[in-house]
């Protein structure tokens, strides 16, 4: 009986650790403000999708442009675009996400 309880505890702990790692996101911090966004022409609407506009990504010590693209819509949610936030002397990227 003790072995069964111990096994269940190990499985539950492993599941908790693995599930939290799935939701973990890297915190992206840049030392300088991103350049102004590029002008992009949004394509015609696509049923069942939302447009994620292009944005600057900080990588390897510089900003790199990521072009806009379509994301599959999630019923009952709205898309919150990713954006840069000024925090102290640095800039932090807030990843785009779905919200209710």
C-alpha positions in Angstrom: 0.0 0.0 0.0 2.8 2.4 0.9 4.5 1.6 -2.4 1.2 2.5 -4.3 0.9 5.8 -2.4 4.6 6.6 -3.0 4.2 5.8 -6.8 1.2 8.1 -7.1 3.1 10.9 -5.3 6.0 10.5 -7.7 3.7 10.5 -10.8 1.8 13.6 -9.5 5.0 15.5 -8.8 6.5 14.7 -12.2 3.2 15.8 -13.9 3.2 19.0 -12.0 6.9 19.8 -12.9 6.4 18.9 -16.5 3.2 20.9 -16.9 4.7 24.0 -15.4 7.6 23.7 -17.8 5.2 23.7 -20.8 3.8 27.1 -19.8 7.2 28.7 -18.9 8.3 31.4 -21.3 11.6 33.0 -21.7 11.7 36.6 -20.5 13.1 38.7 -23.3 14.8 41.9 -22.2 16.5 44.5 -24.5 18.8 47.3 -23.4 17.5 49.8 -26.0 14.1 50.7 -27.3 12.9 48.9 -30.4 12.9 50.7 -33.7 9.5 52.1 -35.0 7.3 49.3 -36.4 7.6 48.7 -40.1 4.6 49.5 -42.3 2.8 46.3 -43.2 -0.3 45.9 -45.4 -2.6 43.5 -43.6 -4.0 40.9 -46.1 -7.8 40.5 -46.5 -9.5 38.8 -43.5 -9.4 35.0 -43.3 -12.4 33.3 -41.7 -11.3 31.6 -38.5 -8.0 33.5 -38.1 -6.7 36.7 -36.6 -3.8 38.7 -38.0 -0.7 39.1 -35.8 1.1 42.2 -37.0 4.8 42.2 -37.5 7.1 43.2 -34.6 10.7 43.6 -33.6 12.3 40.7 -31.8 15.5 41.0 -29.7 18.0 38.3 -30.7 21.8 38.0 -30.5 22.2 41.6 -29.4 20.1 43.3 -32.0 16.5 43.7 -33.2 15.2 41.5 -36.0 11.9 42.1 -37.8 9.3 39.3 -37.6 6.7 39.7 -40.3 3.0 39.5 -39.5 1.2 36.2 -39.9 -2.2 34.6 -39.4 -3.0 32.8 -36.1 -5.9 30.3 -35.7 -8.8 31.9 -33.8 -9.7 30.5 -30.4 -13.5 30.6 -29.8 -14.5 32.7 -26.8 -11.1 34.5 -26.7 -9.6 37.7 -28.2 -6.0 38.1 -29.4 -3.8 40.5 -27.3 -0.9 41.4 -29.6 2.6 41.2 -28.3 4.3 44.5 -27.4 7.4 46.1 -25.8 7.1 47.6 -22.4 9.7 50.1 -20.9 10.8 48.9 -17.4 13.5 50.9 -15.8 16.5 51.2 -18.2 15.4 48.1 -20.2 12.7 47.0 -22.6 10.7 43.8 -22.0 8.8 41.9 -24.6 5.2 40.8 -23.6 4.3 37.9 -25.8 1.0 38.0 -27.7 -1.6 35.8 -26.1 -5.3 34.8 -26.0 -7.5 36.3 -23.3 -11.2 36.0 -22.4 
